[in-house]
Amino acid sequence: MTNIQETTLEISLPALTNNYKFLRSKLQETTKLMAVVKAYAYGSEPAQVASFLENLGVDYFAVAYTDEGITLRKAGVTKPILVLHPLPVHFKKIIDYKLEPSIYSSYVLNAFLKAAEKEHEYPVHLKFNTGLNRLGFTLDEVDAITDTLSENKELKIASIFSHLGASEDLSEKEFTLKQIHTFKKIAEKLLSKLTYKPMLHILNTSGILNYAAIAEFDMVRSGIGLYGFGNDVRFNKHLTPVISLKSVISQIHHISANESIGYNKGHIAKTNMKTATIPIGHADGIGRQYGKGKAFLTVNGVKCPIIGNVCMDMLMIDVSNVDCNEGDEVLVFGEHPTASEFAATAGTISYELITAISQRVKRKIIL
């Protein structure tokens, strides 16, 4: 008798604990760990996950957007929260909720100075571009930044940071080492102009696992690693996926040879077959790219390919070789297959798959 009666995303706090402890084991005791909980905590449940991580001992949190940080504050999270991509329209909210913005351009710096005109030494984080070419100041802008901040006491630099673009790919080690070298040059120049020392951080999950020996600095950031993925088989064995997506069989059909299944006759039965309809679709995050036999769901331990086109609210699988009934539990991904393995069937990555799981899917915390 299954305990899953509807499409459900299970969130394992024991797995989260395991991953946190593994990542901590790679660091010096004095190094701070920033947990990245953007995108609904990588598709899971941000308030409960962040609160749990805070109790485990996380030092800092990071979110992408302001409203994500506000959600954490309203849930009672008290640790510092870095907003990685703040926009000027939200600066008042950032201050009201005591969030800490990433300042990545002169435009953003000047706009936040204006918003913080009544503040004194409000903590901000300076983001530098070292090769990802997405957001960030450059080395050439250090003098202008320090000149501006020396004239305005409203702000104080809490950290200087950058982001690695290929830390999981050891064939791009030269590129990563160049990024780290550039960051060190930026930090050295900036620190020489300050009377205090902000924290430095550049390592993401794969950075922690591959480059901690040379670039650990004062703090590291982990997102995907906390949720169970190390981007490398060497590390995945030490990590446990935090989320498992499960559903149930809604209906079983017996299809005759040459009958079609799904929209646009997405599958034509070559022989008599048995199919199961599952209440999950592309509106839930399982996109059409997984259809037509590319991905499979697991029923009673048997791999069952998705057949035809994935619909908005449901999909169909081939259960011809499975002893199953309506109401039986179906595994989409979890420990096996993992989200990485499932995503790979459609040529994508775990990040995209897990962050796309719809908020209409029921969340269940596993203690």
mmCIF file of C-alpha atoms in Angstrom:
data_model
loop_
_atom_site.group_PDB
_atom_site.id
_atom_site.type_symbol
_atom_site.label_atom_id
_atom_site.label_comp_id
_atom_site.label_asym_id
_atom_site.label_seq_id
_atom_site.Cartn_x
_atom_site.Cartn_y
_atom_site.Cartn_z
ATOM 1 C CA MET A 1 0.000 0.000 0.000
ATOM 2 C CA THR A 2 1.689 3.186 -1.186
ATOM 3 C CA ASN A 3 1.676 6.341 0.884
ATOM 4 C CA ILE A 4 1.805 8.456 -2.285
ATOM 5 C CA GLN A 5 -1.674 9.268 -3.547
ATOM 6 C CA GLU A 6 -0.882 12.243 -5.783
ATOM 7 C CA THR A 7 2.080 13.786 -7.537
ATOM 8 C CA THR A 8 4.456 14.663 -4.706
ATOM 9 C CA LEU A 9 7.940 16.103 -4.333
ATOM 10 C CA GLU A 10 9.590 14.589 -1.278
ATOM 11 C CA ILE A 11 12.283 16.701 0.405
ATOM 12 C CA SER A 12 14.674 14.714 2.593
ATOM 13 C CA LEU A 13 16.188 16.630 5.498
ATOM 14 C CA PRO A 14 18.513 13.710 6.388
ATOM 15 C CA ALA A 15 19.911 13.914 2.845
ATOM 16 C CA LEU A 16 20.372 17.662 3.247
ATOM 17 C CA THR A 17 22.263 17.054 6.490
ATOM 18 C CA ASN A 18 24.530 14.503 4.797
ATOM 19 C CA ASN A 19 25.369 16.875 1.952
ATOM 20 C CA TYR A 20 26.021 19.798 4.270
ATOM 21 C CA LYS A 21 28.392 17.732 6.402
ATOM 22 C CA PHE A 22 30.239 16.403 3.346
ATOM 23 C CA LEU A 23 30.818 19.894 1.976
ATOM 24 C CA ARG A 24 31.896 21.165 5.392
ATOM 25 C CA SER A 25 34.412 18.312 5.574
ATOM 26 C CA LYS A 26 36.189 19.818 2.562
ATOM 27 C CA LEU A 27 36.733 23.166 4.285
ATOM 28 C CA GLN A 28 38.862 24.663 7.010
ATOM 29 C CA GLU A 29 36.988 25.098 10.284
ATOM 30 C CA THR A 30 37.156 28.890 10.011
ATOM 31 C CA THR A 31 35.763 29.058 6.475
ATOM 32 C CA LYS A 32 32.178 30.279 6.256
ATOM 33 C CA LEU A 33 29.625 28.471 4.117
ATOM 34 C CA MET A 34 26.970 30.351 2.180
ATOM 35 C CA ALA A 35 23.942 28.258 1.240
ATOM 36 C CA VAL A 36 22.347 29.207 -2.057
ATOM 37 C CA VAL A 37 18.580 28.852 -1.738
ATOM 38 C CA LYS A 38 17.418 30.689 -4.845
ATOM 39 C CA ALA A 39 14.744 29.321 -7.211
ATOM 40 C CA TYR A 40 12.627 27.898 -4.364
ATOM 41 C CA ALA A 41 15.749 26.291 -2.869
ATOM 42 C CA TYR A 42 16.504 24.580 -6.160
ATOM 43 C CA GLY A 43 12.913 23.503 -6.630
ATOM 44 C CA SER A 44 12.340 22.225 -3.110
ATOM 45 C CA GLU A 45 10.884 24.400 -0.311
ATOM 46 C CA PRO A 46 12.830 27.564 0.569
ATOM 47 C CA ALA A 47 11.483 28.485 4.011
ATOM 48 C CA GLN A 48 11.807 25.055 5.597
ATOM 49 C CA VAL A 49 15.080 24.227 3.855
ATOM 50 C CA ALA A 50 16.692 27.540 4.847
ATOM 51 C CA SER A 51 15.451 27.287 8.431
ATOM 52 C CA PHE A 52 16.846 23.758 8.668
ATOM 53 C CA LEU A 53 20.192 24.820 7.202
ATOM 54 C CA GLU A 54 20.364 27.739 9.609
ATOM 55 C CA ASN A 55 20.003 25.294 12.499
ATOM 56 C CA LEU A 56 22.702 23.085 10.976
ATOM 57 C CA GLY A 57 25.125 25.995 11.096
ATOM 58 C CA VAL A 58 25.108 27.719 7.707
ATOM 59 C CA ASP A 59 26.740 31.151 8.012
ATOM 60 C CA TYR A 60 25.117 33.023 5.133
ATOM 61 C CA PHE A 61 22.356 32.594 2.577
ATOM 62 C CA ALA A 62 22.165 33.673 -1.046
ATOM 63 C CA VAL A 63 19.106 34.236 -3.208
ATOM 64 C CA ALA A 64 18.791 35.558 -6.737
ATOM 65 C CA TYR A 65 16.038 38.117 -6.245
ATOM 66 C CA THR A 66 14.751 40.348 -3.481
ATOM 67 C CA ASP A 67 11.390 38.661 -2.964
ATOM 68 C CA GLU A 68 13.180 35.355 -2.350
ATOM 69 C CA GLY A 69 15.056 36.986 0.512
ATOM 70 C CA ILE A 70 11.872 38.491 1.909
ATOM 71 C CA THR A 71 10.309 35.014 1.948
ATOM 72 C CA LEU A 72 13.163 33.788 4.135
ATOM 73 C CA ARG A 73 12.911 36.744 6.502
ATOM 74 C CA LYS A 74 9.166 36.183 6.894
ATOM 75 C CA ALA A 75 9.924 32.533 7.700
ATOM 76 C CA GLY A 76 12.147 33.644 10.563
ATOM 77 C CA VAL A 77 15.598 33.251 8.999
ATOM 78 C CA THR A 78 17.978 35.601 10.817
ATOM 79 C CA LYS A 79 21.368 34.915 9.186
ATOM 80 C CA PRO A 80 22.662 37.401 6.583
ATOM 81 C CA ILE A 81 21.077 37.036 3.139
ATOM 82 C CA LEU A 82 22.915 38.096 -0.023
ATOM 83 C CA VAL A 83 20.737 39.092 -2.984
ATOM 84 C CA LEU A 84 22.783 38.110 -6.015
ATOM 85 C CA HIS A 85 20.874 40.045 -8.676
ATOM 86 C CA PRO A 86 19.132 42.987 -7.055
ATOM 87 C CA LEU A 87 17.339 45.608 -9.107
ATOM 88 C CA PRO A 88 17.030 49.273 -8.096
ATOM 89 C CA VAL A 89 13.243 49.103 -7.979
ATOM 90 C CA HIS A 90 13.576 46.789 -4.951
ATOM 91 C CA PHE A 91 16.259 48.654 -2.987
ATOM 92 C CA LYS A 92 13.843 50.028 -0.384
ATOM 93 C CA LYS A 93 12.564 46.497 0.301
ATOM 94 C CA ILE A 94 16.140 45.247 0.594
ATOM 95 C CA ILE A 95 16.836 47.769 3.324
ATOM 96 C CA ASP A 96 13.480 47.237 5.040
ATOM 97 C CA TYR A 97 14.129 43.495 5.330
ATOM 98 C CA LYS A 98 17.834 43.846 6.120
ATOM 99 C CA LEU A 99 18.981 42.005 3.010
ATOM 100 C CA GLU A 100 22.447 42.553 1.551
ATOM 101 C CA PRO A 101 22.731 43.449 -2.137
ATOM 102 C CA SER A 102 25.348 42.412 -4.646
ATOM 103 C CA ILE A 103 26.666 45.623 -6.196
ATOM 104 C CA TYR A 104 27.865 44.775 -9.687
ATOM 105 C CA SER A 105 28.014 48.070 -11.623
ATOM 106 C CA SER A 106 28.416 51.797 -11.135
ATOM 107 C CA TYR A 107 24.756 52.248 -12.022
ATOM 108 C CA VAL A 108 23.696 49.862 -9.240
ATOM 109 C CA LEU A 109 26.192 51.358 -6.784
ATOM 110 C CA ASN A 110 24.924 54.897 -7.297
ATOM 111 C CA ALA A 111 21.299 53.783 -7.128
ATOM 112 C CA PHE A 112 21.840 51.927 -3.864
ATOM 113 C CA LEU A 113 23.762 54.849 -2.376
ATOM 114 C CA LYS A 114 20.728 57.000 -3.019
ATOM 115 C CA ALA A 115 18.369 54.437 -1.465
ATOM 116 C CA ALA A 116 20.645 54.070 1.579
ATOM 117 C CA GLU A 117 21.175 57.793 2.210
ATOM 118 C CA LYS A 118 19.867 57.471 5.784
ATOM 119 C CA GLU A 119 21.968 54.379 6.561
ATOM 120 C CA HIS A 120 25.430 54.065 8.089
ATOM 121 C CA GLU A 121 27.805 51.335 6.878
ATOM 122 C CA TYR A 122 25.027 49.253 5.360
ATOM 123 C CA PRO A 123 26.565 45.908 4.249
ATOM 124 C CA VAL A 124 26.979 45.390 0.517
ATOM 125 C CA HIS A 125 28.879 42.832 -1.548
ATOM 126 C CA LEU A 126 30.989 43.813 -4.550
ATOM 127 C CA LYS A 127 30.664 41.434 -7.493
ATOM 128 C CA PHE A 128 33.574 41.293 -9.954
ATOM 129 C CA ASN A 129 33.595 39.783 -13.416
ATOM 130 C CA THR A 130 36.606 37.513 -13.870
ATOM 131 C CA GLY A 131 35.605 35.829 -17.115
ATOM 132 C CA LEU A 132 32.011 34.646 -16.906
ATOM 133 C CA ASN A 133 30.986 37.948 -18.516
ATOM 134 C CA ARG A 134 27.549 38.023 -16.974
ATOM 135 C CA LEU A 135 27.563 40.506 -14.075
ATOM 136 C CA GLY A 136 30.290 42.384 -12.268
ATOM 137 C CA PHE A 137 32.796 45.207 -12.049
ATOM 138 C CA THR A 138 36.245 44.873 -13.641
ATOM 139 C CA LEU A 139 39.728 45.399 -12.246
ATOM 140 C CA ASP A 140 39.874 48.794 -13.967
ATOM 141 C CA GLU A 141 36.936 50.033 -11.884
ATOM 142 C CA VAL A 142 38.484 49.402 -8.466
ATOM 143 C CA ASP A 143 39.787 52.976 -8.038
ATOM 144 C CA ALA A 144 36.435 54.512 -8.920
ATOM 145 C CA ILE A 145 34.621 52.175 -6.502
ATOM 146 C CA THR A 146 36.893 52.915 -3.562
ATOM 147 C CA ASP A 147 36.821 56.647 -4.272
ATOM 148 C CA THR A 148 33.025 56.600 -4.243
ATOM 149 C CA LEU A 149 32.802 54.577 -1.042
ATOM 150 C CA SER A 150 35.410 56.676 0.769
ATOM 151 C CA GLU A 151 33.248 59.729 0.178
ATOM 152 C CA ASN A 152 30.052 57.999 1.284
ATOM 153 C CA LYS A 153 29.848 56.316 4.678
ATOM 154 C CA GLU A 154 26.369 54.953 4.036
ATOM 155 C CA LEU A 155 27.826 51.655 2.791
ATOM 156 C CA LYS A 156 30.433 49.171 3.952
ATOM 157 C CA ILE A 157 31.805 46.268 1.915
ATOM 158 C CA ALA A 158 30.855 42.960 3.544
ATOM 159 C CA SER A 159 32.519 40.848 0.858
ATOM 160 C CA ILE A 160 34.254 40.869 -2.500
ATOM 161 C CA PHE A 161 33.317 37.973 -4.751
ATOM 162 C CA SER A 162 33.232 36.509 -8.227
ATOM 163 C CA HIS A 163 31.754 33.452 -9.917
ATOM 164 C CA LEU A 164 33.521 30.591 -11.668
ATOM 165 C CA GLY A 165 32.248 29.627 -15.093
ATOM 166 C CA ALA A 166 33.580 26.079 -15.530
ATOM 167 C CA SER A 167 34.776 24.783 -12.165
ATOM 168 C CA GLU A 168 33.203 21.358 -12.756
ATOM 169 C CA ASP A 169 35.065 20.853 -16.048
ATOM 170 C CA LEU A 170 38.673 19.877 -15.402
ATOM 171 C CA SER A 171 39.441 20.214 -19.110
ATOM 172 C CA GLU A 172 38.898 23.950 -18.518
ATOM 173 C CA LYS A 173 41.276 24.097 -15.554
ATOM 174 C CA GLU A 174 43.413 26.757 -17.226
ATOM 175 C CA PHE A 175 40.358 29.000 -17.606
ATOM 176 C CA THR A 176 39.369 28.492 -13.957
ATOM 177 C CA LEU A 177 42.894 29.177 -12.699
ATOM 178 C CA LYS A 178 42.934 32.370 -14.762
ATOM 179 C CA GLN A 179 39.666 33.439 -13.109
ATOM 180 C CA ILE A 180 41.090 32.761 -9.658
ATOM 181 C CA HIS A 181 44.294 34.666 -10.497
ATOM 182 C CA THR A 182 42.280 37.633 -11.763
ATOM 183 C CA PHE A 183 40.161 37.611 -8.618
ATOM 184 C CA LYS A 184 43.264 37.614 -6.429
ATOM 185 C CA LYS A 185 44.622 40.643 -8.303
ATOM 186 C CA ILE A 186 41.322 42.489 -7.883
ATOM 187 C CA ALA A 187 41.128 41.644 -4.191
ATOM 188 C CA GLU A 188 44.734 42.675 -3.554
ATOM 189 C CA LYS A 189 44.222 46.049 -5.203
ATOM 190 C CA LEU A 190 40.920 46.729 -3.479
ATOM 191 C CA LEU A 191 42.076 45.618 -0.035
ATOM 192 C CA SER A 192 45.109 47.890 -0.296
ATOM 193 C CA LYS A 193 42.746 50.845 -0.466
ATOM 194 C CA LEU A 194 40.563 49.881 2.507
ATOM 195 C CA THR A 195 41.121 50.257 6.240
ATOM 196 C CA TYR A 196 39.217 47.028 6.935
ATOM 197 C CA LYS A 197 39.085 43.556 5.374
ATOM 198 C CA PRO A 198 35.895 42.310 3.717
ATOM 199 C CA MET A 199 35.410 38.591 3.176
ATOM 200 C CA LEU A 200 36.542 37.075 -0.120
ATOM 201 C CA HIS A 201 34.702 34.263 -1.912
ATOM 202 C CA ILE A 202 34.740 32.746 -5.384
ATOM 203 C CA LEU A 203 34.118 29.005 -5.006
ATOM 204 C CA ASN A 204 30.811 27.391 -5.912
ATOM 205 C CA THR A 205 30.014 23.697 -5.307
ATOM 206 C CA SER A 206 32.405 22.347 -7.943
ATOM 207 C CA GLY A 207 34.928 24.964 -6.908
ATOM 208 C CA ILE A 208 34.821 23.630 -3.347
ATOM 209 C CA LEU A 209 35.371 20.093 -4.586
ATOM 210 C CA ASN A 210 38.108 20.902 -7.104
ATOM 211 C CA TYR A 211 39.871 24.118 -6.039
ATOM 212 C CA ALA A 212 39.534 24.564 -2.267
ATOM 213 C CA ALA A 213 43.265 24.108 -1.791
ATOM 214 C CA ILE A 214 44.068 27.301 -3.689
ATOM 215 C CA ALA A 215 40.965 29.483 -3.481
ATOM 216 C CA GLU A 216 39.013 28.746 -0.323
ATOM 217 C CA PHE A 217 39.435 32.293 0.992
ATOM 218 C CA ASP A 218 37.014 33.364 3.757
ATOM 219 C CA MET A 219 33.779 31.865 2.503
ATOM 220 C CA VAL A 220 32.447 29.477 -0.132
ATOM 221 C CA ARG A 221 29.032 29.147 -1.732
ATOM 222 C CA SER A 222 27.103 25.961 -2.373
ATOM 223 C CA GLY A 223 23.843 25.491 -4.180
ATOM 224 C CA ILE A 224 23.539 22.289 -6.186
ATOM 225 C CA GLY A 225 25.873 20.371 -3.863
ATOM 226 C CA LEU A 226 23.594 20.895 -0.886
ATOM 227 C CA TYR A 227 20.777 19.346 -2.898
ATOM 228 C CA GLY A 228 22.811 16.252 -3.709
ATOM 229 C CA PHE A 229 24.725 16.789 -6.936
ATOM 230 C CA GLY A 230 28.495 17.154 -7.270
ATOM 231 C CA ASN A 231 28.632 17.440 -11.074
ATOM 232 C CA ASP A 232 31.106 14.540 -11.060
ATOM 233 C CA VAL A 233 30.764 10.815 -10.371
ATOM 234 C CA ARG A 234 33.721 11.087 -7.968
ATOM 235 C CA PHE A 235 31.663 13.262 -5.659
ATOM 236 C CA ASN A 236 28.104 12.143 -6.368
ATOM 237 C CA LYS A 237 28.704 8.954 -4.389
ATOM 238 C CA HIS A 238 29.191 11.067 -1.269
ATOM 239 C CA LEU A 239 26.063 13.145 -1.842
ATOM 240 C CA THR A 240 22.400 12.170 -1.580
ATOM 241 C CA PRO A 241 19.677 13.758 -3.723
ATOM 242 C CA VAL A 242 17.422 15.782 -1.451
ATOM 243 C CA ILE A 243 14.332 15.668 -3.632
ATOM 244 C CA SER A 244 12.417 12.744 -5.089
ATOM 245 C CA LEU A 245 9.540 13.274 -7.506
ATOM 246 C CA LYS A 246 6.815 10.648 -7.323
ATOM 247 C CA SER A 247 3.341 10.189 -8.730
ATOM 248 C CA VAL A 248 0.666 7.513 -9.183
ATOM 249 C CA ILE A 249 -1.052 5.642 -11.973
ATOM 250 C CA SER A 250 -4.371 7.340 -12.745
ATOM 251 C CA GLN A 251 -5.610 4.912 -15.357
ATOM 252 C CA ILE A 252 -4.443 1.862 -17.286
ATOM 253 C CA HIS A 253 -5.330 1.372 -20.946
ATOM 254 C CA HIS A 254 -5.071 -1.669 -23.175
ATOM 255 C CA ILE A 255 -4.124 -0.445 -26.633
ATOM 256 C CA SER A 256 -4.529 -2.434 -29.819
ATOM 257 C CA ALA A 257 -1.888 -2.527 -32.537
ATOM 258 C CA ASN A 258 -1.976 0.516 -34.853
ATOM 259 C CA GLU A 259 -3.898 2.676 -32.351
ATOM 260 C CA SER A 260 -2.460 6.084 -31.569
ATOM 261 C CA ILE A 261 -1.634 7.480 -28.128
ATOM 262 C CA GLY A 262 -1.700 11.121 -27.097
ATOM 263 C CA TYR A 263 -1.760 14.428 -28.926
ATOM 264 C CA ASN A 264 -0.902 14.478 -32.627
ATOM 265 C CA LYS A 265 -0.731 10.696 -32.639
ATOM 266 C CA GLY A 266 2.538 10.988 -30.719
ATOM 267 C CA HIS A 267 2.882 7.203 -30.563
ATOM 268 C CA ILE A 268 1.469 4.469 -32.773
ATOM 269 C CA ALA A 269 1.300 1.034 -31.140
ATOM 270 C CA LYS A 270 3.205 -1.527 -33.172
ATOM 271 C CA THR A 271 1.649 -4.381 -31.217
ATOM 272 C CA ASN A 272 -0.966 -4.724 -28.511
ATOM 273 C CA MET A 273 0.286 -2.879 -25.439
ATOM 274 C CA LYS A 274 -0.650 -1.657 -21.969
ATOM 275 C CA THR A 275 -0.199 2.007 -21.002
ATOM 276 C CA ALA A 276 -0.523 3.957 -17.775
ATOM 277 C CA THR A 277 -1.524 7.592 -17.537
ATOM 278 C CA ILE A 278 0.353 9.587 -14.882
ATOM 279 C CA PRO A 279 -0.903 12.935 -13.450
ATOM 280 C CA ILE A 280 2.198 15.001 -14.209
ATOM 281 C CA GLY A 281 3.045 16.990 -17.323
ATOM 282 C CA HIS A 282 4.918 19.896 -18.796
ATOM 283 C CA ALA A 283 3.053 22.351 -16.542
ATOM 284 C CA ASP A 284 4.696 20.499 -13.642
ATOM 285 C CA GLY A 285 8.204 20.719 -15.074
ATOM 286 C CA ILE A 286 8.425 17.493 -17.074
ATOM 287 C CA GLY A 287 8.746 19.042 -20.518
ATOM 288 C CA ARG A 288 7.845 17.708 -23.908
ATOM 289 C CA GLN A 289 11.525 16.985 -24.563
ATOM 290 C CA TYR A 290 11.227 13.918 -22.320
ATOM 291 C CA GLY A 291 8.507 12.320 -24.433
ATOM 292 C CA LYS A 292 8.603 9.832 -27.273
ATOM 293 C CA GLY A 293 10.735 7.293 -25.478
ATOM 294 C CA LYS A 294 13.580 9.545 -24.350
ATOM 295 C CA ALA A 295 12.951 9.337 -20.612
ATOM 296 C CA PHE A 296 11.416 6.677 -18.427
ATOM 297 C CA LEU A 297 9.489 6.469 -15.164
ATOM 298 C CA THR A 298 9.864 3.556 -12.749
ATOM 299 C CA VAL A 299 6.908 1.390 -11.719
ATOM 300 C CA ASN A 300 7.435 -1.438 -9.244
ATOM 301 C CA GLY A 301 11.147 -1.421 -10.048
ATOM 302 C CA VAL A 302 10.685 -1.566 -13.822
ATOM 303 C CA LYS A 303 11.733 1.178 -16.236
ATOM 304 C CA CYS A 304 8.761 2.336 -18.292
ATOM 305 C CA PRO A 305 9.417 4.685 -21.225
ATOM 306 C CA ILE A 306 7.322 7.812 -21.715
ATOM 307 C CA ILE A 307 5.393 7.339 -24.939
ATOM 308 C CA GLY A 308 3.930 9.952 -27.235
ATOM 309 C CA ASN A 309 3.980 13.645 -26.402
ATOM 310 C CA VAL A 310 4.018 14.837 -22.800
ATOM 311 C CA CYS A 311 0.740 16.679 -22.153
ATOM 312 C CA MET A 312 0.271 19.754 -19.983
ATOM 313 C CA ASP A 313 -1.094 17.852 -16.968
ATOM 314 C CA MET A 314 -0.288 14.209 -17.657
ATOM 315 C CA LEU A 315 1.869 11.795 -19.572
ATOM 316 C CA MET A 316 1.644 8.199 -20.658
ATOM 317 C CA ILE A 317 4.107 5.363 -20.115
ATOM 318 C CA ASP A 318 4.448 1.857 -21.499
ATOM 319 C CA VAL A 319 3.693 -0.662 -18.732
ATOM 320 C CA SER A 320 3.237 -3.680 -20.984
ATOM 321 C CA ASN A 321 5.849 -5.636 -19.041
ATOM 322 C CA VAL A 322 4.878 -4.535 -15.549
ATOM 323 C CA ASP A 323 2.489 -6.085 -13.059
ATOM 324 C CA CYS A 324 0.793 -2.878 -11.902
ATOM 325 C CA ASN A 325 -2.559 -1.403 -10.982
ATOM 326 C CA GLU A 326 -4.265 1.958 -10.925
ATOM 327 C CA GLY A 327 -3.137 3.792 -7.796
ATOM 328 C CA ASP A 328 0.361 2.275 -7.786
ATOM 329 C CA GLU A 329 3.283 4.561 -7.028
ATOM 330 C CA VAL A 330 5.485 5.853 -9.848
ATOM 331 C CA LEU A 331 9.002 7.243 -9.457
ATOM 332 C CA VAL A 332 10.033 10.055 -11.787
ATOM 333 C CA PHE A 333 13.458 10.681 -10.223
ATOM 334 C CA GLY A 334 15.115 10.412 -6.823
ATOM 335 C CA GLU A 335 18.117 8.313 -5.853
ATOM 336 C CA HIS A 336 17.805 6.117 -8.962
ATOM 337 C CA PRO A 337 17.398 7.495 -11.461
ATOM 338 C CA THR A 338 18.727 10.772 -10.100
ATOM 339 C CA ALA A 339 17.590 14.099 -11.475
ATOM 340 C CA SER A 340 20.918 14.276 -13.325
ATOM 341 C CA GLU A 341 20.305 10.915 -14.974
ATOM 342 C CA PHE A 342 16.720 11.800 -15.857
ATOM 343 C CA ALA A 343 17.721 15.198 -17.259
ATOM 344 C CA ALA A 344 20.494 13.659 -19.351
ATOM 345 C CA THR A 345 17.942 11.716 -21.395
ATOM 346 C CA ALA A 346 16.853 15.046 -22.884
ATOM 347 C CA GLY A 347 20.333 16.547 -23.110
ATOM 348 C CA THR A 348 19.949 18.913 -20.163
ATOM 349 C CA ILE A 349 21.148 19.165 -16.549
ATOM 350 C CA SER A 350 19.783 18.587 -13.066
ATOM 351 C CA TYR A 351 19.647 22.334 -12.349
ATOM 352 C CA GLU A 352 17.094 22.934 -15.104
ATOM 353 C CA LEU A 353 14.968 19.932 -14.206
ATOM 354 C CA ILE A 354 14.659 20.426 -10.456
ATOM 355 C CA THR A 355 14.159 24.192 -10.544
ATOM 356 C CA ALA A 356 11.333 23.746 -13.064
ATOM 357 C CA ILE A 357 9.157 21.591 -10.796
ATOM 358 C CA SER A 358 5.885 23.506 -10.562
ATOM 359 C CA GLN A 359 4.681 25.012 -7.323
ATOM 360 C CA ARG A 360 1.384 23.182 -7.840
ATOM 361 C CA VAL A 361 3.186 19.909 -7.097
ATOM 362 C CA LYS A 362 2.641 18.943 -3.453
ATOM 363 C CA ARG A 363 5.755 19.215 -1.248
ATOM 364 C CA LYS A 364 6.333 16.723 1.550
ATOM 365 C CA ILE A 365 9.160 17.110 4.076
ATOM 366 C CA ILE A 366 10.855 13.838 5.057
ATOM 367 C CA LEU A 367 12.375 14.062 8.547
#
